[in-house]
Amino acid sequence: MQRILIILTLTLFSLNSFSQIEQLKKTCSINFPSNYISDGQEYFAALKPDQRIEFRTTFYADNTYRISACTNAKKGKLVFTVYDTEKNLLFTNESFNYSPFWDFRFTSTVTCIIQVDVKNPQFIPGYVMLLIGFKQ
Amino acid sequence: MIETLTMSLRLPKSKLALVLISAFLASCKPSPKQDNETTQPAADTLSTLVKVENAIFPIPSPWQVVNLIQKNNIPFNESCINSTKNYQRYTTSFKQAVNLGIYGTDLSYLNIYDKTQESLQYLGVIKKLSEQLRITESFDEKIFERIENNIENKDSLIKIISDTYASSDLYLKKNERYDISALVVAGCWVESLFIMTKIAQEHNDREIINRIGEQKHPLDNLVELLTPFYYKSTEFANLLDSLIDLAYEFDGIIYSYTYREPIVDEANRVITIRSQSRVVMSEYHLKIISKKIEQIRSSLTE
């Protein structure tokens, strides 16, 4: 009986996580119109108050990319910040009213580090998701 | 374990240590999740800036390679793609997953040359592999109908293919099948580099050669992505060993980077990144990278 309850609890927990991620995908996709081509990967991770997520990715020359970021963490604003590999700050949505998306036009190929965290140490943990796509 | 360790000892210490430490950490965890709380090896130039607690390693889209080929008007070359006849050889989930990625890149390559009949054959193989891998939620009948209906519309097809692969990636990650997800990404990347090297050698196209040189960081990311599965099987260990070996060749390419302040267009929510990078790749490096990626690709498709 105890084993059944544990399995049931774990199943319900997984289903809850699944639906949270699905919902997050829908939210993020609102700012990801059909003329942007996904890179074929989905980036999401659980985020707690003392953590941040880091992505390191390469953006190719003569392309425009959209980054769309979203979270279901409560009581906090999602911040995404883009650096080059020499630590130069290229962009932060904190300077633009925490915009959930932004377009990046690259004149040359640049490898960037994207950091994602939530502004407020007291926020309620949740998932964060990032969609990256190039403009067709 | 001993066999795998012996293979790894061929590697120089720094990268061997990375593989072993990561594999050890992975073996201590209940599942090979990327969203762990252990400190991951930080991005080399940012190590003093942040303490990395969750690191994710994106690989640039293989569909962009196809766009570049299309832009440069390079003629179709059938030897660039994996024959659909080979798919019956893929009986392990390792081979099925990696070739799902390879065939996905091939399908987008065929798409730019209006190869409708061939595209349908590749689509059929992708469908079978997705069934064998139990990813039918993403590759369902409706998706195949959509693809078939748009088979002659290049722009729509590339969008549907990339969305379908993204959706299957999400499905695999939700179900904690991170190893399969990583292999599909690896297959996409290996095939796109293979196609680029074939084209570069035949047409000496400078833009394609530069794009090959720019694969250094994506390859590093791919190595990071696969490292937690190093001890999962000999197939994984062999693939990772060969990718690390390939990564050393990229170390010989000369890169330069100059930061320039970006320009922000706030009204349109666009930023123009004006920093400039340059890749200098010798003929030697092009040849050796071409040879090694061909060997890796052969080991995955045969």
Short mmCIF file of C-alpha atoms in Angstrom, two decimals, chain B:
data_model
loop_
_atom_site.label_atom_id
_atom_site.label_comp_id
_atom_site.label_asym_id
_atom_site.label_seq_id
_atom_site.Cartn_x
_atom_site.Cartn_y
_atom_site.Cartn_z
CA MET B 1 35.03 0.16 -17.26
CA ILE B 2 38.70 -0.78 -17.73
CA GLU B 3 38.29 -0.78 -21.51
CA THR B 4 36.74 2.67 -21.45
CA LEU B 5 39.42 4.02 -19.15
CA THR B 6 42.15 2.66 -21.39
CA MET B 7 40.62 4.46 -24.35
CA SER B 8 40.43 7.66 -22.36
CA LEU B 9 44.07 7.56 -21.36
CA ARG B 10 44.98 8.59 -24.88
CA LEU B 11 43.52 11.98 -24.10
CA PRO B 12 45.57 14.88 -22.76
CA LYS B 13 45.10 15.41 -19.05
CA SER B 14 42.88 18.49 -19.01
CA LYS B 15 40.13 17.11 -21.26
CA LEU B 16 40.46 13.61 -19.79
CA ALA B 17 39.96 15.12 -16.34
CA LEU B 18 36.85 16.96 -17.53
CA VAL B 19 35.38 13.76 -18.92
CA LEU B 20 36.21 11.67 -15.86
CA ILE B 21 35.03 14.23 -13.31
CA SER B 22 31.80 14.84 -15.19
CA ALA B 23 31.21 11.12 -15.72
CA PHE B 24 31.87 10.51 -12.03
CA LEU B 25 29.43 13.25 -11.04
CA ALA B 26 26.89 11.83 -13.46
CA SER B 27 27.30 8.35 -12.03
CA CYS B 28 26.62 9.68 -8.51
CA LYS B 29 23.28 11.14 -9.52
CA PRO B 30 20.03 9.27 -9.91
CA SER B 31 19.51 10.60 -13.43
CA PRO B 32 21.72 12.44 -15.90
CA LYS B 33 19.85 15.72 -15.62
CA GLN B 34 21.55 18.89 -16.80
CA ASP B 35 19.77 21.01 -14.24
CA ASN B 36 21.84 19.72 -11.37
CA GLU B 37 22.97 21.70 -8.39
CA THR B 38 26.58 20.65 -8.62
CA THR B 39 29.04 23.26 -9.79
CA GLN B 40 29.65 22.56 -13.47
CA PRO B 41 32.87 23.47 -15.24
CA ALA B 42 32.37 27.17 -15.88
CA ALA B 43 32.67 28.81 -19.26
CA ASP B 44 36.42 29.42 -19.35
CA THR B 45 36.43 33.19 -19.66
CA LEU B 46 33.59 33.74 -17.23
CA SER B 47 34.79 31.63 -14.38
CA THR B 48 35.41 34.61 -12.13
CA LEU B 49 32.20 36.35 -13.06
CA VAL B 50 29.62 33.90 -11.80
CA LYS B 51 29.34 30.68 -9.95
CA VAL B 52 27.68 28.43 -12.48
CA GLU B 53 25.11 26.21 -10.88
CA ASN B 54 22.96 25.30 -13.86
CA ALA B 55 24.69 25.07 -17.18
CA ILE B 56 22.96 24.27 -20.44
CA PHE B 57 24.82 23.72 -23.68
CA PRO B 58 22.95 24.78 -26.81
CA ILE B 59 24.17 23.68 -30.23
CA PRO B 60 23.47 26.06 -33.12
CA SER B 61 20.80 24.97 -35.52
CA PRO B 62 21.81 22.61 -38.35
CA TRP B 63 19.07 24.27 -40.42
CA GLN B 64 21.24 27.40 -40.56
CA VAL B 65 23.97 25.46 -42.35
CA VAL B 66 21.44 24.52 -44.98
CA ASN B 67 20.44 28.17 -45.32
CA LEU B 68 24.06 29.10 -45.97
CA ILE B 69 24.38 26.40 -48.65
CA GLN B 70 21.20 27.67 -50.29
CA LYS B 71 22.45 31.27 -50.18
CA ASN B 72 25.72 30.32 -51.90
CA ASN B 73 24.03 28.40 -54.75
CA ILE B 74 26.02 25.23 -54.24
CA PRO B 75 24.84 22.29 -56.39
CA PHE B 76 23.31 19.19 -54.82
CA ASN B 77 25.67 16.35 -53.92
CA GLU B 78 24.07 13.02 -53.14
CA SER B 79 27.18 11.70 -51.40
CA CYS B 80 26.61 14.28 -48.65
CA ILE B 81 23.59 12.45 -47.24
CA ASN B 82 23.06 9.12 -45.52
CA SER B 83 21.19 6.60 -47.68
CA THR B 84 17.74 5.63 -46.44
CA LYS B 85 18.72 2.01 -47.16
CA ASN B 86 20.98 2.13 -44.11
CA TYR B 87 18.23 2.66 -41.57
CA GLN B 88 17.54 -1.07 -41.15
CA ARG B 89 21.01 -1.45 -39.69
CA TYR B 90 20.10 0.76 -36.77
CA THR B 91 18.87 -1.68 -34.18
CA THR B 92 20.15 -0.02 -30.98
CA SER B 93 18.54 3.08 -29.50
CA PHE B 94 21.98 4.76 -29.73
CA LYS B 95 22.12 4.31 -33.51
CA GLN B 96 18.42 5.08 -33.95
CA ALA B 97 18.70 8.36 -32.03
CA VAL B 98 21.88 9.60 -33.63
CA ASN B 99 20.57 8.74 -37.11
CA LEU B 100 17.27 10.47 -36.37
CA GLY B 101 19.42 13.60 -36.07
CA ILE B 102 21.44 12.76 -39.19
CA TYR B 103 18.34 12.14 -41.32
CA GLY B 104 16.75 15.36 -40.00
CA THR B 105 19.69 17.41 -41.31
CA ASP B 106 19.60 15.43 -44.58
CA LEU B 107 15.90 16.16 -44.99
CA SER B 108 16.49 19.89 -44.67
CA TYR B 109 19.41 19.59 -47.15
CA LEU B 110 17.16 17.81 -49.68
CA ASN B 111 14.49 20.42 -49.10
CA ILE B 112 16.56 23.25 -50.55
CA TYR B 113 16.99 21.38 -53.85
CA ASP B 114 13.28 20.59 -54.31
CA LYS B 115 13.95 16.86 -54.02
CA THR B 116 10.34 16.00 -53.24
CA GLN B 117 10.46 12.25 -53.85
CA GLU B 118 13.66 11.80 -51.86
CA SER B 119 12.31 14.02 -49.08
CA LEU B 120 9.30 11.74 -48.71
CA GLN B 121 11.61 8.71 -48.43
CA TYR B 122 13.64 10.44 -45.71
CA LEU B 123 10.44 11.40 -43.98
CA GLY B 124 9.40 7.74 -43.96
CA VAL B 125 12.67 6.72 -42.33
CA ILE B 126 12.41 9.51 -39.75
CA LYS B 127 8.92 8.27 -38.93
CA LYS B 128 10.12 4.69 -38.45
CA LEU B 129 13.05 5.73 -36.26
CA SER B 130 10.80 7.94 -34.14
CA GLU B 131 8.44 4.99 -33.66
CA GLN B 132 11.31 2.72 -32.66
CA LEU B 133 12.46 5.36 -30.17
CA ARG B 134 8.87 5.85 -28.88
CA ILE B 135 8.79 9.60 -29.68
CA THR B 136 5.51 9.30 -31.49
CA GLU B 137 3.94 12.08 -29.41
CA SER B 138 6.07 14.61 -31.31
CA PHE B 139 6.29 12.79 -34.63
CA ASP B 140 2.57 12.06 -34.85
CA GLU B 141 0.44 11.55 -37.97
CA LYS B 142 -0.64 15.21 -38.07
CA ILE B 143 2.98 16.36 -38.29
CA PHE B 144 3.69 14.02 -41.18
CA GLU B 145 0.54 15.21 -42.93
CA ARG B 146 1.64 18.83 -42.45
CA ILE B 147 5.10 18.03 -43.82
CA GLU B 148 3.68 16.16 -46.81
CA ASN B 149 1.32 19.04 -47.56
CA ASN B 150 4.20 21.53 -47.45
CA ILE B 151 6.83 19.39 -49.13
CA GLU B 152 7.24 21.90 -51.96
CA ASN B 153 7.23 24.96 -49.75
CA LYS B 154 10.83 25.27 -48.59
CA ASP B 155 10.22 27.91 -45.93
CA SER B 156 7.26 26.15 -44.36
CA LEU B 157 8.99 22.79 -44.36
CA ILE B 158 12.10 24.00 -42.57
CA LYS B 159 9.86 25.59 -39.94
CA ILE B 160 7.84 22.38 -39.44
CA ILE B 161 10.96 20.19 -39.28
CA SER B 162 12.69 22.42 -36.74
CA ASP B 163 9.53 22.72 -34.63
CA THR B 164 9.04 18.95 -34.71
CA TYR B 165 12.62 18.32 -33.60
CA ALA B 166 12.20 20.95 -30.85
CA SER B 167 8.98 19.31 -29.73
CA SER B 168 10.60 15.86 -29.62
CA ASP B 169 13.52 17.34 -27.67
CA LEU B 170 11.06 18.72 -25.11
CA TYR B 171 9.25 15.38 -24.94
CA LEU B 172 12.50 13.48 -24.36
CA LYS B 173 13.68 15.90 -21.68
CA LYS B 174 10.33 15.86 -19.89
CA ASN B 175 10.64 12.09 -19.77
CA GLU B 176 14.25 12.35 -18.58
CA ARG B 177 15.58 10.63 -21.70
CA TYR B 178 18.47 13.07 -21.82
CA ASP B 179 20.79 10.57 -23.47
CA ILE B 180 18.48 10.12 -26.48
CA SER B 181 17.91 13.88 -26.71
CA ALA B 182 21.69 14.50 -26.71
CA LEU B 183 22.23 11.87 -29.40
CA VAL B 184 19.66 13.41 -31.74
CA VAL B 185 21.41 16.79 -31.33
CA ALA B 186 24.80 15.09 -31.89
CA GLY B 187 23.53 13.46 -35.09
CA CYS B 188 22.25 16.80 -36.41
CA TRP B 189 25.55 18.49 -35.67
CA VAL B 190 27.81 15.73 -37.04
CA GLU B 191 25.82 15.60 -40.30
CA SER B 192 25.84 19.37 -40.74
CA LEU B 193 29.63 19.52 -40.24
CA PHE B 194 30.07 16.54 -42.58
CA ILE B 195 28.03 18.24 -45.33
CA MET B 196 29.97 21.49 -44.86
CA THR B 197 33.36 19.77 -45.11
CA LYS B 198 32.31 17.92 -48.27
CA ILE B 199 31.19 21.19 -49.85
CA ALA B 200 34.27 23.11 -48.66
CA GLN B 201 36.61 20.57 -50.21
CA GLU B 202 34.76 20.51 -53.52
CA HIS B 203 33.97 24.19 -53.94
CA ASN B 204 36.56 25.95 -51.75
CA ASP B 205 33.79 28.26 -50.56
CA ARG B 206 35.29 30.72 -48.08
CA GLU B 207 32.05 31.36 -46.22
CA ILE B 208 31.51 27.64 -45.66
CA ILE B 209 35.15 27.18 -44.60
CA ASN B 210 34.76 29.97 -42.04
CA ARG B 211 31.54 28.39 -40.79
CA ILE B 212 33.45 25.13 -40.28
CA GLY B 213 36.07 27.01 -38.24
CA GLU B 214 33.30 28.57 -36.17
CA GLN B 215 32.24 25.12 -34.95
CA LYS B 216 34.82 25.16 -32.14
CA HIS B 217 32.44 26.37 -29.43
CA PRO B 218 29.46 24.33 -30.64
CA LEU B 219 31.71 21.25 -30.55
CA ASP B 220 32.82 22.10 -27.01
CA ASN B 221 29.12 22.37 -26.09
CA LEU B 222 28.38 19.03 -27.70
CA VAL B 223 31.17 17.41 -25.70
CA GLU B 224 29.71 18.92 -22.50
CA LEU B 225 26.25 17.70 -23.47
CA LEU B 226 27.40 14.10 -24.02
CA THR B 227 29.90 13.84 -21.17
CA PRO B 228 27.38 12.74 -18.47
CA PHE B 229 26.71 9.62 -20.56
CA TYR B 230 30.35 8.63 -21.08
CA TYR B 231 30.02 5.43 -19.08
CA LYS B 232 26.56 4.55 -20.32
CA SER B 233 27.90 2.36 -23.12
CA THR B 234 30.98 1.75 -25.24
CA GLU B 235 29.17 3.46 -28.13
CA PHE B 236 28.81 6.65 -26.07
CA ALA B 237 32.44 6.46 -24.91
CA ASN B 238 33.69 5.96 -28.47
CA LEU B 239 31.63 8.85 -29.81
CA LEU B 240 32.79 11.18 -27.06
CA ASP B 241 36.43 10.13 -27.45
CA SER B 242 36.28 10.81 -31.18
CA LEU B 243 34.59 14.21 -30.68
CA ILE B 244 37.22 15.21 -28.10
CA ASP B 245 39.91 14.12 -30.54
CA LEU B 246 38.24 16.31 -33.20
CA ALA B 247 38.10 19.22 -30.75
CA TYR B 248 41.93 19.22 -30.54
CA GLU B 249 42.10 19.95 -34.25
CA PHE B 250 39.92 23.02 -33.71
CA ASP B 251 42.44 24.23 -31.13
CA GLY B 252 44.87 24.78 -34.00
CA ILE B 253 42.59 27.26 -35.79
CA ILE B 254 43.36 30.95 -35.24
CA TYR B 255 40.51 33.05 -33.86
CA SER B 256 40.42 36.77 -33.22
CA TYR B 257 37.68 38.83 -31.62
CA THR B 258 37.21 42.57 -31.25
CA TYR B 259 34.50 44.01 -29.06
CA ARG B 260 32.50 46.96 -30.39
CA GLU B 261 29.69 48.61 -28.53
CA PRO B 262 26.28 47.33 -29.68
CA ILE B 263 23.55 49.63 -31.01
CA VAL B 264 20.10 49.32 -29.47
CA ASP B 265 16.88 50.07 -31.31
CA GLU B 266 14.53 50.14 -28.35
CA ALA B 267 11.39 50.90 -30.33
CA ASN B 268 11.76 47.72 -32.39
CA ARG B 269 13.36 45.70 -29.59
CA VAL B 270 16.43 44.97 -31.69
CA ILE B 271 20.09 45.14 -30.76
CA THR B 272 22.84 45.08 -33.37
CA ILE B 273 25.92 43.29 -32.09
CA ARG B 274 28.81 44.92 -33.94
CA SER B 275 31.68 42.95 -32.39
CA GLN B 276 33.87 41.33 -35.03
CA SER B 277 35.34 37.87 -35.08
CA ARG B 278 37.72 36.30 -37.56
CA VAL B 279 38.68 32.72 -38.26
CA VAL B 280 41.91 31.74 -39.97
CA MET B 281 41.82 28.11 -40.99
CA SER B 282 44.68 26.46 -42.84
CA GLU B 283 44.27 23.89 -45.59
CA TYR B 284 45.83 21.37 -43.24
CA HIS B 285 43.14 21.94 -40.63
CA LEU B 286 40.38 21.75 -43.18
CA LYS B 287 41.74 18.42 -44.43
CA ILE B 288 42.23 16.89 -41.00
CA ILE B 289 38.83 18.06 -39.72
CA SER B 290 37.17 16.74 -42.88
CA LYS B 291 38.90 13.38 -42.47
CA LYS B 292 37.99 13.06 -38.80
CA ILE B 293 34.35 14.08 -39.17
CA GLU B 294 34.01 11.61 -42.05
CA GLN B 295 35.34 8.85 -39.78
CA ILE B 296 32.97 9.84 -36.97
CA ARG B 297 30.03 10.02 -39.33
CA SER B 298 30.91 6.61 -40.85
CA SER B 299 31.03 5.04 -37.38
CA LEU B 300 27.51 6.37 -36.74
CA THR B 301 25.90 5.52 -40.06
CA GLU B 302 27.46 2.13 -40.84
#
